[in-house]
Amino acid sequence: MATPLDTIVVTDGNREAFERVIGVTQEHGAPERLFVVGPRGAGKTSLLRARAAERDLLSGKKAIVHAAAEMVNAIRMDAPDKFFEEIGSVPVLLVDDFQDFFADEEAGPLLCKLMVTERDRLGLDTVFASDAPLSSFDLAAFEGALDGFEELAAEPLDEAGRRAFVLAMRDTFAEEGKAPALADDTVAYLATFSDDLTDVRHAVQYLVTAAGFPSDATLDVETVKQALAS
């Protein structure tokens, strides 16, 4: 079965951003302060989750991922101190959907500012993913805490990249390497099944694990359309 990072498709449009995030757990000089910007469907969430899920054998650095909304909700729900201690001290913190800090205009920016300030004090790596660049946000409440974060672009996958994503998902969900084959036109259809890669992922997962096709089958387009419509 493919590892989480094996499912990440790197293209010319996301190469620098994705490779920097994938490599953030490796030893380096100054702490990484990265701000990955790209629209929905660019694979940012999958990238952060994969980096957090897969242990880097070349480094002992621990990485965790949280959504910004999850952090803000932790304040509202009076989460244990252990939660806040971890996000301030874990060697690599990956934060998805930066824009959701602004859902609570008081608590969100304050939490983010305190977290980043503490992590900078300790010399730790911090990565944000966002749908919009830093310049589009009112950062007055952050009091300069985000100054110096390096913005990196993550463009949506092109046609070839989306096809590669479909095949990577097939390999991900294959049990012991066994799964139905996908005809070329089927791969092309699934690549454009939805603008949201999460929907594409779920469609491939269903076809491989739940639709009941034998592992030696080759799925054509019409078979796949009928299966997904049922």
PDB file of C-alpha atoms in Angstrom:
ATOM      1  CA  MET A   1       0.000   0.000   0.000  1.00  0.00           C
ATOM      2  CA  ALA A   2       1.250   3.483  -0.833  1.00  0.00           C
ATOM      3  CA  THR A   3       2.428   5.703   2.002  1.00  0.00           C
ATOM      4  CA  PRO A   4       0.680   9.063   2.604  1.00  0.00           C
ATOM      5  CA  LEU A   5       3.372  11.089   0.870  1.00  0.00           C
ATOM      6  CA  ASP A   6       3.324   8.700  -2.100  1.00  0.00           C
ATOM      7  CA  THR A   7      -0.161   9.981  -2.895  1.00  0.00           C
ATOM      8  CA  ILE A   8       0.977  13.600  -3.197  1.00  0.00           C
ATOM      9  CA  VAL A   9       1.240  14.692  -6.817  1.00  0.00           C
ATOM     10  CA  VAL A  10       3.996  17.231  -7.445  1.00  0.00           C
ATOM     11  CA  THR A  11       3.765  19.363 -10.593  1.00  0.00           C
ATOM     12  CA  ASP A  12       5.471  22.480 -11.902  1.00  0.00           C
ATOM     13  CA  GLY A  13       2.656  24.539 -10.389  1.00  0.00           C
ATOM     14  CA  ASN A  14       3.181  23.360  -6.820  1.00  0.00           C
ATOM     15  CA  ARG A  15       6.701  21.936  -6.808  1.00  0.00           C
ATOM     16  CA  GLU A  16       8.487  24.489  -4.635  1.00  0.00           C
ATOM     17  CA  ALA A  17       5.688  24.709  -2.056  1.00  0.00           C
ATOM     18  CA  PHE A  18       5.123  20.980  -1.803  1.00  0.00           C
ATOM     19  CA  GLU A  19       8.792  20.039  -1.693  1.00  0.00           C
ATOM     20  CA  ARG A  20       9.465  22.622   1.016  1.00  0.00           C
ATOM     21  CA  VAL A  21       6.614  21.279   3.150  1.00  0.00           C
ATOM     22  CA  ILE A  22       7.604  17.649   2.551  1.00  0.00           C
ATOM     23  CA  GLY A  23      11.164  18.505   3.581  1.00  0.00           C
ATOM     24  CA  VAL A  24      10.248  20.566   6.646  1.00  0.00           C
ATOM     25  CA  THR A  25      10.804  17.640   9.024  1.00  0.00           C
ATOM     26  CA  GLN A  26      14.382  17.206   7.856  1.00  0.00           C
ATOM     27  CA  GLU A  27      17.197  18.975   9.665  1.00  0.00           C
ATOM     28  CA  HIS A  28      17.898  22.492   8.401  1.00  0.00           C
ATOM     29  CA  GLY A  29      19.337  25.787   9.559  1.00  0.00           C
ATOM     30  CA  ALA A  30      16.966  28.599  10.448  1.00  0.00           C
ATOM     31  CA  PRO A  31      13.383  27.613  11.392  1.00  0.00           C
ATOM     32  CA  GLU A  32      11.019  27.336   8.447  1.00  0.00           C
ATOM     33  CA  ARG A  33       8.183  29.892   8.444  1.00  0.00           C
ATOM     34  CA  LEU A  34       6.079  28.993   5.415  1.00  0.00           C
ATOM     35  CA  PHE A  35       2.730  30.275   4.139  1.00  0.00           C
ATOM     36  CA  VAL A  36       1.367  28.074   1.342  1.00  0.00           C
ATOM     37  CA  VAL A  37      -1.266  29.808  -0.792  1.00  0.00           C
ATOM     38  CA  GLY A  38      -3.600  28.131  -3.250  1.00  0.00           C
ATOM     39  CA  PRO A  39      -7.293  27.723  -4.100  1.00  0.00           C
ATOM     40  CA  ARG A  40      -9.516  24.891  -2.947  1.00  0.00           C
ATOM     41  CA  GLY A  41      -8.572  21.741  -4.782  1.00  0.00           C
ATOM     42  CA  ALA A  42      -4.862  22.556  -4.912  1.00  0.00           C
ATOM     43  CA  GLY A  43      -4.061  19.681  -2.550  1.00  0.00           C
ATOM     44  CA  LYS A  44      -2.929  21.760   0.431  1.00  0.00           C
ATOM     45  CA  THR A  45      -4.907  19.801   3.026  1.00  0.00           C
ATOM     46  CA  SER A  46      -3.786  16.450   1.624  1.00  0.00           C
ATOM     47  CA  LEU A  47      -0.185  17.659   1.708  1.00  0.00           C
ATOM     48  CA  LEU A  48      -0.296  18.762   5.344  1.00  0.00           C
ATOM     49  CA  ARG A  49      -2.060  15.615   6.492  1.00  0.00           C
ATOM     50  CA  ALA A  50       0.371  13.395   4.615  1.00  0.00           C
ATOM     51  CA  ARG A  51       3.396  15.198   6.052  1.00  0.00           C
ATOM     52  CA  ALA A  52       2.006  14.827   9.583  1.00  0.00           C
ATOM     53  CA  ALA A  53       0.982  11.188   9.097  1.00  0.00           C
ATOM     54  CA  GLU A  54       4.221   9.858   7.673  1.00  0.00           C
ATOM     55  CA  ARG A  55       7.265   9.510   9.857  1.00  0.00           C
ATOM     56  CA  ASP A  56      10.449  10.921   8.351  1.00  0.00           C
ATOM     57  CA  LEU A  57      13.099   8.253   8.833  1.00  0.00           C
ATOM     58  CA  LEU A  58      15.818  10.830   8.243  1.00  0.00           C
ATOM     59  CA  SER A  59      14.694  12.965  11.160  1.00  0.00           C
ATOM     60  CA  GLY A  60      13.176  12.538  14.591  1.00  0.00           C
ATOM     61  CA  LYS A  61      11.138  15.727  14.271  1.00  0.00           C
ATOM     62  CA  LYS A  62       7.505  15.268  15.229  1.00  0.00           C
ATOM     63  CA  ALA A  63       4.912  16.999  13.037  1.00  0.00           C
ATOM     64  CA  ILE A  64       1.236  17.574  13.800  1.00  0.00           C
ATOM     65  CA  VAL A  65      -1.527  19.173  11.761  1.00  0.00           C
ATOM     66  CA  HIS A  66      -4.532  21.157  12.947  1.00  0.00           C
ATOM     67  CA  ALA A  67      -7.131  23.256  11.170  1.00  0.00           C
ATOM     68  CA  ALA A  68      -7.325  26.887  12.253  1.00  0.00           C
ATOM     69  CA  ALA A  69     -11.023  26.443  13.064  1.00  0.00           C
ATOM     70  CA  GLU A  70     -10.153  23.528  15.347  1.00  0.00           C
ATOM     71  CA  MET A  71      -7.754  25.762  17.268  1.00  0.00           C
ATOM     72  CA  VAL A  72     -10.316  28.531  17.680  1.00  0.00           C
ATOM     73  CA  ASN A  73     -12.925  26.005  18.837  1.00  0.00           C
ATOM     74  CA  ALA A  74     -10.435  24.736  21.416  1.00  0.00           C
ATOM     75  CA  ILE A  75     -10.548  28.154  23.065  1.00  0.00           C
ATOM     76  CA  ARG A  76     -14.339  28.260  23.026  1.00  0.00           C
ATOM     77  CA  MET A  77     -14.549  24.757  24.513  1.00  0.00           C
ATOM     78  CA  ASP A  78     -11.903  25.449  27.164  1.00  0.00           C
ATOM     79  CA  ALA A  79      -9.628  22.688  25.898  1.00  0.00           C
ATOM     80  CA  PRO A  80      -7.004  21.253  28.283  1.00  0.00           C
ATOM     81  CA  ASP A  81      -3.756  23.179  28.642  1.00  0.00           C
ATOM     82  CA  LYS A  82      -1.975  20.204  27.050  1.00  0.00           C
ATOM     83  CA  PHE A  83      -3.503  21.091  23.668  1.00  0.00           C
ATOM     84  CA  PHE A  84      -2.143  24.636  23.716  1.00  0.00           C
ATOM     85  CA  GLU A  85       1.202  23.524  25.093  1.00  0.00           C
ATOM     86  CA  GLU A  86       1.594  21.109  22.201  1.00  0.00           C
ATOM     87  CA  ILE A  87       0.825  23.611  19.450  1.00  0.00           C
ATOM     88  CA  GLY A  88       3.346  25.947  21.033  1.00  0.00           C
ATOM     89  CA  SER A  89       6.118  23.387  21.399  1.00  0.00           C
ATOM     90  CA  VAL A  90       5.821  20.622  18.776  1.00  0.00           C
ATOM     91  CA  PRO A  91       8.867  20.736  16.452  1.00  0.00           C
ATOM     92  CA  VAL A  92       6.766  21.080  13.274  1.00  0.00           C
ATOM     93  CA  LEU A  93       3.273  22.587  13.343  1.00  0.00           C
ATOM     94  CA  LEU A  94       1.153  22.465  10.189  1.00  0.00           C
ATOM     95  CA  VAL A  95      -1.945  24.692  10.237  1.00  0.00           C
ATOM     96  CA  ASP A  96      -4.630  24.342   7.579  1.00  0.00           C
ATOM     97  CA  ASP A  97      -7.168  26.966   6.475  1.00  0.00           C
ATOM     98  CA  PHE A  98      -5.436  30.009   7.982  1.00  0.00           C
ATOM     99  CA  GLN A  99      -8.380  32.178   6.921  1.00  0.00           C
ATOM    100  CA  ASP A 100     -10.563  30.511   9.573  1.00  0.00           C
ATOM    101  CA  PHE A 101      -8.687  32.309  12.343  1.00  0.00           C
ATOM    102  CA  PHE A 102     -10.767  35.301  11.296  1.00  0.00           C
ATOM    103  CA  ALA A 103     -14.074  33.547  12.001  1.00  0.00           C
ATOM    104  CA  ASP A 104     -13.562  34.855  15.550  1.00  0.00           C
ATOM    105  CA  GLU A 105     -12.008  38.273  15.020  1.00  0.00           C
ATOM    106  CA  GLU A 106     -10.826  38.530  18.610  1.00  0.00           C
ATOM    107  CA  ALA A 107      -9.845  35.046  19.761  1.00  0.00           C
ATOM    108  CA  GLY A 108      -8.522  33.756  16.417  1.00  0.00           C
ATOM    109  CA  PRO A 109      -5.853  36.363  15.669  1.00  0.00           C
ATOM    110  CA  LEU A 110      -4.839  36.525  19.343  1.00  0.00           C
ATOM    111  CA  LEU A 111      -4.330  32.777  19.561  1.00  0.00           C
ATOM    112  CA  CYS A 112      -2.381  32.723  16.300  1.00  0.00           C
ATOM    113  CA  LYS A 113      -0.175  35.627  17.386  1.00  0.00           C
ATOM    114  CA  LEU A 114       0.656  34.062  20.763  1.00  0.00           C
ATOM    115  CA  MET A 115       1.296  30.665  19.164  1.00  0.00           C
ATOM    116  CA  VAL A 116       3.625  32.021  16.481  1.00  0.00           C
ATOM    117  CA  THR A 117       5.466  34.245  18.959  1.00  0.00           C
ATOM    118  CA  GLU A 118       6.134  31.311  21.265  1.00  0.00           C
ATOM    119  CA  ARG A 119       7.209  29.051  18.438  1.00  0.00           C
ATOM    120  CA  ASP A 120       9.572  31.716  17.115  1.00  0.00           C
ATOM    121  CA  ARG A 121      11.048  32.083  20.591  1.00  0.00           C
ATOM    122  CA  LEU A 122      11.744  28.336  20.656  1.00  0.00           C
ATOM    123  CA  GLY A 123      13.065  28.245  17.079  1.00  0.00           C
ATOM    124  CA  LEU A 124      10.423  25.839  15.761  1.00  0.00           C
ATOM    125  CA  ASP A 125       9.035  25.235  12.262  1.00  0.00           C
ATOM    126  CA  THR A 126       5.570  26.575  11.413  1.00  0.00           C
ATOM    127  CA  VAL A 127       3.618  26.099   8.186  1.00  0.00           C
ATOM    128  CA  PHE A 128       0.285  27.700   7.318  1.00  0.00           C
ATOM    129  CA  ALA A 129      -1.919  26.829   4.349  1.00  0.00           C
ATOM    130  CA  SER A 130      -4.396  29.393   3.112  1.00  0.00           C
ATOM    131  CA  ASP A 131      -6.848  30.038   0.303  1.00  0.00           C
ATOM    132  CA  ALA A 132      -5.666  33.655   0.090  1.00  0.00           C
ATOM    133  CA  PRO A 133      -2.339  35.495   0.487  1.00  0.00           C
ATOM    134  CA  LEU A 134      -1.325  37.299   3.667  1.00  0.00           C
ATOM    135  CA  SER A 135      -1.794  40.660   1.959  1.00  0.00           C
ATOM    136  CA  SER A 136      -5.545  40.027   1.737  1.00  0.00           C
ATOM    137  CA  PHE A 137      -5.963  39.866   5.530  1.00  0.00           C
ATOM    138  CA  ASP A 138      -6.050  42.616   8.151  1.00  0.00           C
ATOM    139  CA  LEU A 139      -3.036  41.613  10.215  1.00  0.00           C
ATOM    140  CA  ALA A 140      -3.041  44.543  12.634  1.00  0.00           C
ATOM    141  CA  ALA A 141      -3.990  42.295  15.570  1.00  0.00           C
ATOM    142  CA  PHE A 142      -0.986  40.059  14.864  1.00  0.00           C
ATOM    143  CA  GLU A 143       1.389  42.921  15.707  1.00  0.00           C
ATOM    144  CA  GLY A 144       4.021  41.752  13.244  1.00  0.00           C
ATOM    145  CA  ALA A 145       4.054  38.111  14.356  1.00  0.00           C
ATOM    146  CA  LEU A 146       3.629  36.946  10.769  1.00  0.00           C
ATOM    147  CA  ASP A 147       6.293  39.215   9.311  1.00  0.00           C
ATOM    148  CA  GLY A 148       8.889  37.175   7.498  1.00  0.00           C
ATOM    149  CA  PHE A 149       6.699  34.207   6.623  1.00  0.00           C
ATOM    150  CA  GLU A 150       7.619  33.057   3.121  1.00  0.00           C
ATOM    151  CA  GLU A 151       4.687  32.758   0.737  1.00  0.00           C
ATOM    152  CA  LEU A 152       4.718  29.818  -1.665  1.00  0.00           C
ATOM    153  CA  ALA A 153       2.153  29.183  -4.412  1.00  0.00           C
ATOM    154  CA  ALA A 154       0.274  25.907  -4.801  1.00  0.00           C
ATOM    155  CA  GLU A 155      -1.589  25.907  -8.101  1.00  0.00           C
ATOM    156  CA  PRO A 156      -4.405  23.427  -8.828  1.00  0.00           C
ATOM    157  CA  LEU A 157      -3.353  20.214 -10.550  1.00  0.00           C
ATOM    158  CA  ASP A 158      -3.355  20.309 -14.330  1.00  0.00           C
ATOM    159  CA  GLU A 159      -4.921  17.518 -16.407  1.00  0.00           C
ATOM    160  CA  ALA A 160      -1.867  15.284 -16.177  1.00  0.00           C
ATOM    161  CA  GLY A 161      -1.595  15.932 -12.457  1.00  0.00           C
ATOM    162  CA  ARG A 162      -5.215  15.011 -11.815  1.00  0.00           C
ATOM    163  CA  ARG A 163      -4.776  11.742 -13.724  1.00  0.00           C
ATOM    164  CA  ALA A 164      -1.710  11.000 -11.621  1.00  0.00           C
ATOM    165  CA  PHE A 165      -3.793  11.730  -8.527  1.00  0.00           C
ATOM    166  CA  VAL A 166      -6.443   9.181  -9.588  1.00  0.00           C
ATOM    167  CA  LEU A 167      -3.810   6.483 -10.025  1.00  0.00           C
ATOM    168  CA  ALA A 168      -2.174   7.390  -6.713  1.00  0.00           C
ATOM    169  CA  MET A 169      -5.541   7.048  -4.969  1.00  0.00           C
ATOM    170  CA  ARG A 170      -6.085   3.654  -6.567  1.00  0.00           C
ATOM    171  CA  ASP A 171      -2.746   2.480  -5.208  1.00  0.00           C
ATOM    172  CA  THR A 172      -3.528   3.981  -1.805  1.00  0.00           C
ATOM    173  CA  PHE A 173      -6.714   1.987  -1.343  1.00  0.00           C
ATOM    174  CA  ALA A 174      -5.507  -1.239  -2.927  1.00  0.00           C
ATOM    175  CA  GLU A 175      -5.310  -4.055  -0.404  1.00  0.00           C
ATOM    176  CA  GLU A 176      -2.014  -5.957  -0.598  1.00  0.00           C
ATOM    177  CA  GLY A 177      -1.458  -4.325  -3.962  1.00  0.00           C
ATOM    178  CA  LYS A 178      -4.638  -5.830  -5.414  1.00  0.00           C
ATOM    179  CA  ALA A 179      -7.320  -3.617  -6.917  1.00  0.00           C
ATOM    180  CA  PRO A 180      -9.319  -3.332 -10.141  1.00  0.00           C
ATOM    181  CA  ALA A 181      -7.409  -1.749 -13.002  1.00  0.00           C
ATOM    182  CA  LEU A 182      -8.681   1.512 -14.472  1.00  0.00           C
ATOM    183  CA  ALA A 183      -8.876   1.878 -18.242  1.00  0.00           C
ATOM    184  CA  ASP A 184      -7.238   5.003 -19.643  1.00  0.00           C
ATOM    185  CA  ASP A 185     -10.566   6.653 -20.462  1.00  0.00           C
ATOM    186  CA  THR A 186     -11.777   5.779 -16.960  1.00  0.00           C
ATOM    187  CA  VAL A 187      -8.802   7.554 -15.433  1.00  0.00           C
ATOM    188  CA  ALA A 188      -9.556  10.580 -17.612  1.00  0.00           C
ATOM    189  CA  TYR A 189     -13.204  10.551 -16.504  1.00  0.00           C
ATOM    190  CA  LEU A 190     -12.365  10.273 -12.810  1.00  0.00           C
ATOM    191  CA  ALA A 191      -9.791  13.055 -13.108  1.00  0.00           C
ATOM    192  CA  THR A 192     -12.621  15.423 -14.066  1.00  0.00           C
ATOM    193  CA  PHE A 193     -15.283  13.811 -11.886  1.00  0.00           C
ATOM    194  CA  SER A 194     -15.313  16.864  -9.616  1.00  0.00           C
ATOM    195  CA  ASP A 195     -13.386  20.096  -9.166  1.00  0.00           C
ATOM    196  CA  ASP A 196     -12.871  19.057  -5.535  1.00  0.00           C
ATOM    197  CA  LEU A 197     -10.125  16.441  -5.215  1.00  0.00           C
ATOM    198  CA  THR A 198     -11.799  15.138  -2.066  1.00  0.00           C
ATOM    199  CA  ASP A 199     -14.744  14.004  -4.199  1.00  0.00           C
ATOM    200  CA  VAL A 200     -12.353  12.342  -6.641  1.00  0.00           C
ATOM    201  CA  ARG A 201     -10.610  10.579  -3.770  1.00  0.00           C
ATOM    202  CA  HIS A 202     -13.912   9.281  -2.384  1.00  0.00           C
ATOM    203  CA  ALA A 203     -15.018   8.075  -5.824  1.00  0.00           C
ATOM    204  CA  VAL A 204     -11.823   6.081  -6.341  1.00  0.00           C
ATOM    205  CA  GLN A 205     -11.995   4.709  -2.808  1.00  0.00           C
ATOM    206  CA  TYR A 206     -15.539   3.473  -3.396  1.00  0.00           C
ATOM    207  CA  LEU A 207     -14.622   1.806  -6.683  1.00  0.00           C
ATOM    208  CA  VAL A 208     -11.593   0.069  -5.179  1.00  0.00           C
ATOM    209  CA  THR A 209     -12.924  -0.960  -1.771  1.00  0.00           C
ATOM    210  CA  ALA A 210     -16.721  -0.971  -1.694  1.00  0.00           C
ATOM    211  CA  ALA A 211     -18.204  -1.478  -5.162  1.00  0.00           C
ATOM    212  CA  GLY A 212     -17.515  -5.216  -5.216  1.00  0.00           C
ATOM    213  CA  PHE A 213     -15.367  -5.397  -8.338  1.00  0.00           C
ATOM    214  CA  PRO A 214     -12.879  -8.304  -8.495  1.00  0.00           C
ATOM    215  CA  SER A 215      -9.225  -7.326  -8.274  1.00  0.00           C
ATOM    216  CA  ASP A 216      -8.512  -8.700 -11.750  1.00  0.00           C
ATOM    217  CA  ALA A 217     -11.192  -6.540 -13.417  1.00  0.00           C
ATOM    218  CA  THR A 218     -10.492  -3.562 -15.670  1.00  0.00           C
ATOM    219  CA  LEU A 219     -13.107  -0.876 -15.148  1.00  0.00           C
ATOM    220  CA  ASP A 220     -14.378   0.946 -18.222  1.00  0.00           C
ATOM    221  CA  VAL A 221     -16.090   4.324 -18.152  1.00  0.00           C
ATOM    222  CA  GLU A 222     -19.671   3.101 -18.440  1.00  0.00           C
ATOM    223  CA  THR A 223     -19.182   0.606 -15.611  1.00  0.00           C
ATOM    224  CA  VAL A 224     -17.732   3.313 -13.417  1.00  0.00           C
ATOM    225  CA  LYS A 225     -20.506   5.784 -14.217  1.00  0.00           C
ATOM    226  CA  GLN A 226     -23.150   3.229 -13.302  1.00  0.00           C
ATOM    227  CA  ALA A 227     -21.354   2.309 -10.082  1.00  0.00           C
ATOM    228  CA  LEU A 228     -21.019   5.913  -8.954  1.00  0.00           C
ATOM    229  CA  ALA A 229     -24.627   6.697  -9.844  1.00  0.00           C
ATOM    230  CA  SER A 230     -26.010   3.819  -7.785  1.00  0.00           C
TER     231      SER A 230
END
